[in-house]
Amino acid sequence: MAQLWGGRFTKQTDDLTRIINDSIGFDKRLWEEDISGSIVHASMLGKQGIISEEAAGRIKAGLEGILDDIAGGRLEISEDYEDIHSFVEAELIRRIGDDGKKLHTGRSRNDQVALDMRLFIKKETSQTQDLLLQLEGTVLDIMEKGTDVFMPGFTHLQKAQPVTLAHHFGAYFEMFKRDVQRLSDCRERLNYCPLGSGALAGTTYPLDRDYVARELGFAAPTANSMDSVSDRDYVIEYLSALSLIMMHLSRLSEEVIIWNSNEYRFVEIDDAYSTGSSIMPQKKNPDVAELIRGKTGRVYGDLLSLLTTMKGIPLAYDKDMQEDKEAAFDAIDTANICIRLMDAMLGTIKFNADVMAASAMNGFTNATDAADYLVTKGVPFRDAHAVIGSLVLYCIEQNKGILDLTMEELRRFSEFFDEDLYDAVSLESCVERRITKGAPGRAAMEEEIRISREWLAEHIEKHAAE
Ligand code: ARG
């Protein structure tokens, strides 16, 4: 199929050159952005008298027809063309004749593709936020039901202090909240329109860049035409945001995998989100969680690949930059399905509250509280720490918990132990007495949940209005 630039050439492009050069196989995904940008560009050309209003009108109508036909499944994007830009232009000329040849006045594919990518990434950041907000709703439901589901909190994957399910998931709520905010930051920074930058040095036509920017929903036109055609920071920023999302999803997946193990049995993953073994009939494996963890590496790879692609490119546009698309598409598709699956898996997962509470009861998760108890009786914390350390050693030898010890046994370690110790280091009081802001005690947690609910409602509303 004819290329847009045949005039200067006397020989055919080599087949291998076409294979490495043609991008339509993947950039056809930008058809909607490409056509929408062209419609506004044509209107602007007409409005500025660069082409006649009539020609602009016919171009617009032709492009709208193409848009509708692709959307309605009546026009298939042919992969015989070099890229989506060539396909749309050829189809326009096929439909409306010579006026179609005026569309590319004052424009280069360099600013055109920069526009397409900005529009696309802008739309996608919003879609990812949508999915994250849904996931946050599910996380918050777990928090609401989990304020008195006790579980061990870990450091070094060793039992540390008791927390609640609500508190544990509250941590993920915060992570995903920052992820949502990061996407807004990214969208705000990319919200400038590169069209009108030409190949690199603007054009001699009296383009109205403000009009184009406004019509396409951008805050303003970009400032420097060389930067405009060679900047892919916003793709990299979005992929960094996706990488952080994946990192959070991966940590949570890792926990689900541990909790689902036979040794822990804290959770039961729904059948719909697990798979079996072809040889071991008893197996129900947490494959979805493992795949989310695994796909994290893939999204990081996409980010790294684009960073590496960009690092040596002299100004302005170079064809290396065509590599932005597959990396971006892959990262977006991968992250989005992972967010959706995490949401679905958490929406159906069963928490074994009894097993979790029993686990929180042993492993000396109340040792800090026992030391704090002695502090309330006037023992300096460092001494109290040493006393409880020896007490724990004794318990390990006796295969007992602190609560199993008799007063007589306790007093061998410190004369300050009294009957009220049992209540002070019970699971309930270890959790409930932690009421500083951000702690797992019910009062603090209920406040955290209330604030989180408000944040979520506000953001769902804000998002719907955008
Ligand atoms: N397919 C190209 C890309 O994605 C479009 C821009 C082509 N520009 C050029 N001068 N060949 O980057």
Coordinates of C-alpha atoms in Angstrom, one line a residue, residues 27-323:
D27 CA -1.0 1.8 16.9
K28 CA -4.4 1.1 15.4
R29 CA -5.5 1.1 19.0
L30 CA -5.2 4.9 18.8
W31 CA -7.8 5.3 16.1
E32 CA -10.3 7.2 18.2
E33 CA -7.7 9.7 19.5
D34 CA -6.2 10.1 16.0
I35 CA -9.5 10.9 14.3
S36 CA -10.7 13.2 17.1
G37 CA -7.4 15.1 16.9
S38 CA -7.8 15.4 13.1
I39 CA -11.4 16.7 13.3
V40 CA -10.3 19.5 15.6
H41 CA -7.2 20.2 13.4
A42 CA -9.4 20.5 10.3
S43 CA -11.9 22.8 12.0
M44 CA -9.0 25.0 13.1
L45 CA -7.6 25.1 9.6
G46 CA -10.9 26.2 8.2
K47 CA -11.5 28.7 11.0
Q48 CA -8.1 30.3 10.3
G49 CA -8.6 30.5 6.6
I50 CA -5.7 28.1 6.0
I51 CA -8.0 25.9 4.0
S52 CA -11.6 26.9 3.0
E53 CA -14.4 26.4 5.5
E54 CA -16.1 24.2 2.9
A55 CA -13.1 21.9 2.6
A56 CA -12.8 21.8 6.4
G57 CA -16.5 20.9 6.6
R58 CA -16.1 18.0 4.2
I59 CA -13.0 16.7 6.0
K60 CA -14.8 16.9 9.3
A61 CA -17.8 15.0 7.9
G62 CA -15.6 12.4 6.3
L63 CA -13.6 11.9 9.5
E64 CA -16.8 11.6 11.5
G65 CA -18.0 9.0 9.1
I66 CA -14.8 7.0 9.5
L67 CA -15.1 7.3 13.3
D68 CA -18.6 6.1 13.3
D69 CA -17.9 3.2 10.9
I70 CA -15.0 1.9 12.9
A71 CA -17.0 2.3 16.2
G72 CA -19.9 0.5 14.6
G73 CA -17.7 -2.3 13.2
R74 CA -18.5 -1.4 9.6
L75 CA -14.9 -0.4 8.8
E76 CA -12.0 -2.6 9.6
I77 CA -8.5 -1.0 10.1
S78 CA -6.4 -2.5 7.3
E79 CA -2.9 -3.5 8.4
D80 CA -1.6 -2.8 4.9
Y81 CA -0.8 0.7 5.9
E82 CA 2.3 2.0 7.7
D83 CA 0.5 3.3 10.7
I84 CA -2.9 4.5 11.9
H85 CA -2.3 8.0 10.7
S86 CA -1.7 6.8 7.1
F87 CA -4.7 4.6 7.2
V88 CA -7.1 7.3 8.3
E89 CA -5.8 9.8 5.8
A90 CA -6.0 7.3 2.9
E91 CA -9.5 6.3 3.9
L92 CA -10.5 10.0 4.1
I93 CA -9.1 10.6 0.6
R94 CA -10.9 7.5 -0.6
R95 CA -14.2 8.9 0.8
I96 CA -14.0 12.6 0.0
G97 CA -11.4 12.9 -2.7
D98 CA -8.9 15.8 -3.0
D99 CA -10.1 17.8 0.0
G100 CA -8.8 14.9 2.1
K101 CA -5.3 15.7 1.0
K102 CA -5.5 19.1 2.8
L103 CA -5.9 17.6 6.2
H104 CA -2.2 17.3 6.9
T105 CA -1.6 21.0 6.3
G106 CA 0.5 22.5 9.1
R107 CA 0.9 19.1 10.8
S108 CA 3.5 16.3 11.0
R109 CA 3.0 12.8 12.2
N110 CA 5.4 13.8 15.0
D111 CA 3.0 16.2 16.7
Q112 CA 0.1 14.0 15.6
V113 CA 1.3 10.9 17.3
A114 CA 2.4 13.0 20.4
L115 CA -1.2 14.2 20.6
D116 CA -2.7 10.7 20.1
M117 CA -0.5 9.4 22.9
R118 CA -1.4 12.2 25.3
L119 CA -5.1 11.8 24.7
F120 CA -4.8 8.1 25.1
I121 CA -2.7 8.2 28.3
K122 CA -5.0 10.8 29.7
K123 CA -8.0 8.5 29.1
E124 CA -6.2 5.5 30.5
T125 CA -5.1 7.2 33.7
S126 CA -8.7 7.9 34.4
Q127 CA -9.7 4.3 33.6
T128 CA -7.1 2.9 36.0
Q129 CA -8.4 5.3 38.7
D130 CA -11.8 4.0 38.2
L131 CA -10.7 0.4 38.8
L132 CA -8.6 1.5 41.8
L133 CA -11.6 3.2 43.3
Q134 CA -13.7 0.1 42.9
L135 CA -10.9 -1.9 44.6
E136 CA -10.8 0.6 47.4
G137 CA -14.6 0.1 48.0
T138 CA -13.9 -3.7 48.5
V139 CA -10.9 -3.0 50.8
L140 CA -13.1 -0.7 52.8
D141 CA -15.9 -3.3 53.1
I142 CA -13.3 -5.7 54.5
M143 CA -12.1 -3.0 57.0
E144 CA -15.7 -2.3 58.1
K145 CA -16.3 -6.0 58.9
G146 CA -12.9 -6.5 60.3
T147 CA -12.6 -4.1 63.3
D148 CA -12.9 -7.0 65.8
V149 CA -11.3 -9.7 63.7
F150 CA -8.0 -10.1 65.6
M151 CA -4.9 -11.3 63.8
P152 CA -1.2 -11.2 64.4
G153 CA 0.7 -8.3 63.0
F154 CA 4.2 -9.3 61.6
T155 CA 7.6 -7.8 61.3
H156 CA 10.3 -9.9 59.6
L157 CA 7.3 -12.3 59.0
Q158 CA 7.6 -13.1 62.7
K159 CA 4.6 -12.5 64.9
A160 CA 5.0 -9.1 66.5
Q161 CA 1.9 -7.5 68.0
P162 CA -1.8 -8.2 67.5
V163 CA -3.7 -6.1 65.1
T164 CA -7.1 -6.4 63.4
L165 CA -8.1 -7.3 59.9
A166 CA -9.5 -3.8 59.5
H167 CA -6.1 -2.3 60.5
H168 CA -4.2 -4.6 58.1
F169 CA -6.4 -3.7 55.2
G170 CA -6.3 -0.1 56.2
A171 CA -2.7 -0.1 55.2
Y172 CA -3.6 -1.2 51.7
F173 CA -6.3 1.4 51.6
E174 CA -3.7 4.1 52.1
M175 CA -1.4 2.6 49.4
F176 CA -4.1 2.5 46.8
K177 CA -5.2 6.0 47.8
R178 CA -1.8 7.3 47.0
D179 CA -1.9 5.4 43.7
V180 CA -5.1 7.2 42.8
Q181 CA -3.6 10.6 43.7
R182 CA -0.4 9.8 41.7
L183 CA -2.5 9.2 38.6
S184 CA -4.2 12.6 39.1
D185 CA -0.8 14.3 39.4
C186 CA 0.3 12.5 36.2
R187 CA -2.8 13.6 34.3
E188 CA -2.5 17.1 35.4
R189 CA 1.1 17.4 34.2
L190 CA 0.4 15.8 30.8
N191 CA -2.7 17.9 30.2
Y192 CA -1.1 20.1 27.5
C193 CA -1.7 19.9 23.8
P194 CA 1.3 19.2 21.5
L195 CA -0.5 19.7 18.2
G196 CA 0.8 22.6 16.2
S197 CA 4.4 21.8 17.0
G198 CA 4.9 20.4 13.5
A199 CA 7.8 18.1 12.9
L200 CA 9.9 19.9 15.5
A201 CA 10.0 23.6 14.7
G202 CA 6.3 24.7 14.6
T203 CA 4.9 25.8 11.2
T204 CA 4.6 29.0 9.2
Y205 CA 0.8 28.7 9.0
P206 CA -1.2 30.8 11.4
L207 CA -2.4 27.9 13.5
D208 CA -4.6 28.6 16.5
R209 CA -3.1 26.3 19.0
D210 CA -5.2 27.6 21.9
Y211 CA -8.3 26.7 20.1
V212 CA -7.1 23.2 19.4
A213 CA -6.0 22.7 23.0
R214 CA -9.3 23.9 24.3
E215 CA -11.4 21.9 21.9
L216 CA -9.5 18.7 22.8
G217 CA -10.0 19.3 26.5
F218 CA -6.4 20.3 27.4
A219 CA -5.5 23.0 29.8
A220 CA -3.3 24.8 27.2
P221 CA -0.9 24.2 24.3
T222 CA 2.6 22.9 25.1
A223 CA 5.3 25.5 25.4
N224 CA 8.2 24.3 23.2
S225 CA 7.7 22.6 19.9
M226 CA 10.9 20.5 20.1
D227 CA 10.0 19.3 23.6
S228 CA 6.4 18.6 22.4
V229 CA 7.4 16.1 19.8
S230 CA 10.1 14.4 21.7
D231 CA 8.6 14.2 25.2
R232 CA 7.4 10.9 26.5
D233 CA 7.8 11.7 30.2
Y234 CA 4.1 11.3 30.7
V235 CA 4.1 7.7 29.4
I236 CA 7.0 7.0 31.7
E237 CA 5.2 8.7 34.6
Y238 CA 2.1 6.6 34.0
L239 CA 4.1 3.4 33.8
S240 CA 5.9 4.4 37.1
A241 CA 2.5 4.9 38.7
L242 CA 1.4 1.5 37.3
S243 CA 4.5 -0.1 38.6
L244 CA 3.8 1.2 42.1
I245 CA 0.3 -0.1 41.8
M246 CA 1.6 -3.5 40.8
M247 CA 4.1 -3.4 43.7
H248 CA 1.2 -2.9 46.1
L249 CA -0.9 -5.5 44.4
S250 CA 2.1 -7.9 44.5
R251 CA 2.7 -7.4 48.2
L252 CA -1.0 -8.1 48.9
S253 CA -0.9 -11.1 46.7
E254 CA 2.1 -12.4 48.6
E255 CA 0.1 -12.1 51.8
V256 CA -2.9 -13.8 50.4
I257 CA -0.7 -16.6 49.2
I258 CA 0.9 -17.0 52.7
W259 CA -2.5 -16.7 54.4
N260 CA -4.0 -19.3 52.1
S261 CA -1.2 -21.8 52.8
N262 CA -2.1 -25.0 54.8
E263 CA 0.1 -23.7 57.6
Y264 CA -1.7 -20.4 58.0
R265 CA -5.3 -21.1 56.8
F266 CA -6.2 -17.4 57.6
V267 CA -8.2 -17.2 54.3
E268 CA -9.9 -19.3 51.8
I269 CA -9.8 -18.1 48.2
D270 CA -12.9 -18.6 46.3
D271 CA -12.9 -21.5 43.7
A272 CA -13.4 -18.9 40.9
Y273 CA -9.9 -17.4 41.7
S274 CA -7.9 -20.6 42.3
T275 CA -6.9 -23.5 40.1
G276 CA -6.1 -27.2 40.7
S277 CA -3.3 -29.5 39.9
S278 CA -3.3 -32.1 37.1
I279 CA -1.6 -34.7 39.3
M280 CA -2.4 -33.8 42.9
P281 CA -6.2 -34.0 43.4
Q282 CA -6.2 -32.3 46.8
K283 CA -4.6 -29.1 45.5
K284 CA -6.3 -25.7 45.3
N285 CA -3.7 -23.2 44.3
P286 CA -3.7 -19.4 44.6
D287 CA -2.7 -19.0 41.0
V288 CA -4.5 -15.6 40.5
A289 CA -2.5 -14.1 43.4
E290 CA 0.7 -15.7 42.1
L291 CA 0.0 -14.3 38.6
I292 CA -0.6 -10.8 39.9
R293 CA 2.8 -11.1 41.8
G294 CA 4.4 -12.5 38.6
K295 CA 3.0 -9.9 36.3
T296 CA 4.5 -7.2 38.4
G297 CA 7.8 -8.0 36.9
R298 CA 6.4 -7.6 33.5
V299 CA 5.1 -4.1 34.2
Y300 CA 8.4 -3.1 35.7
G301 CA 10.0 -4.4 32.5
D302 CA 7.8 -2.2 30.4
L303 CA 8.8 0.8 32.5
L304 CA 12.5 -0.1 32.3
S305 CA 12.2 -0.7 28.5
L306 CA 10.8 2.7 27.9
L307 CA 13.2 4.5 30.2
T308 CA 16.1 2.8 28.4
T309 CA 14.7 3.6 25.0
M310 CA 14.4 7.3 25.8
K311 CA 17.7 7.8 27.5
G312 CA 19.9 8.3 24.4
I313 CA 17.6 10.0 22.0
P314 CA 18.8 13.3 20.7
L315 CA 16.2 16.1 20.2
A316 CA 13.8 16.0 18.7
Y317 CA 11.7 13.1 17.3
D318 CA 13.5 9.9 16.5
K319 CA 11.8 6.6 15.4
D320 CA 13.0 4.9 18.6
M321 CA 10.0 6.6 20.2
Q322 CA 7.6 4.4 18.3
E323 CA 8.6 1.8 20.9

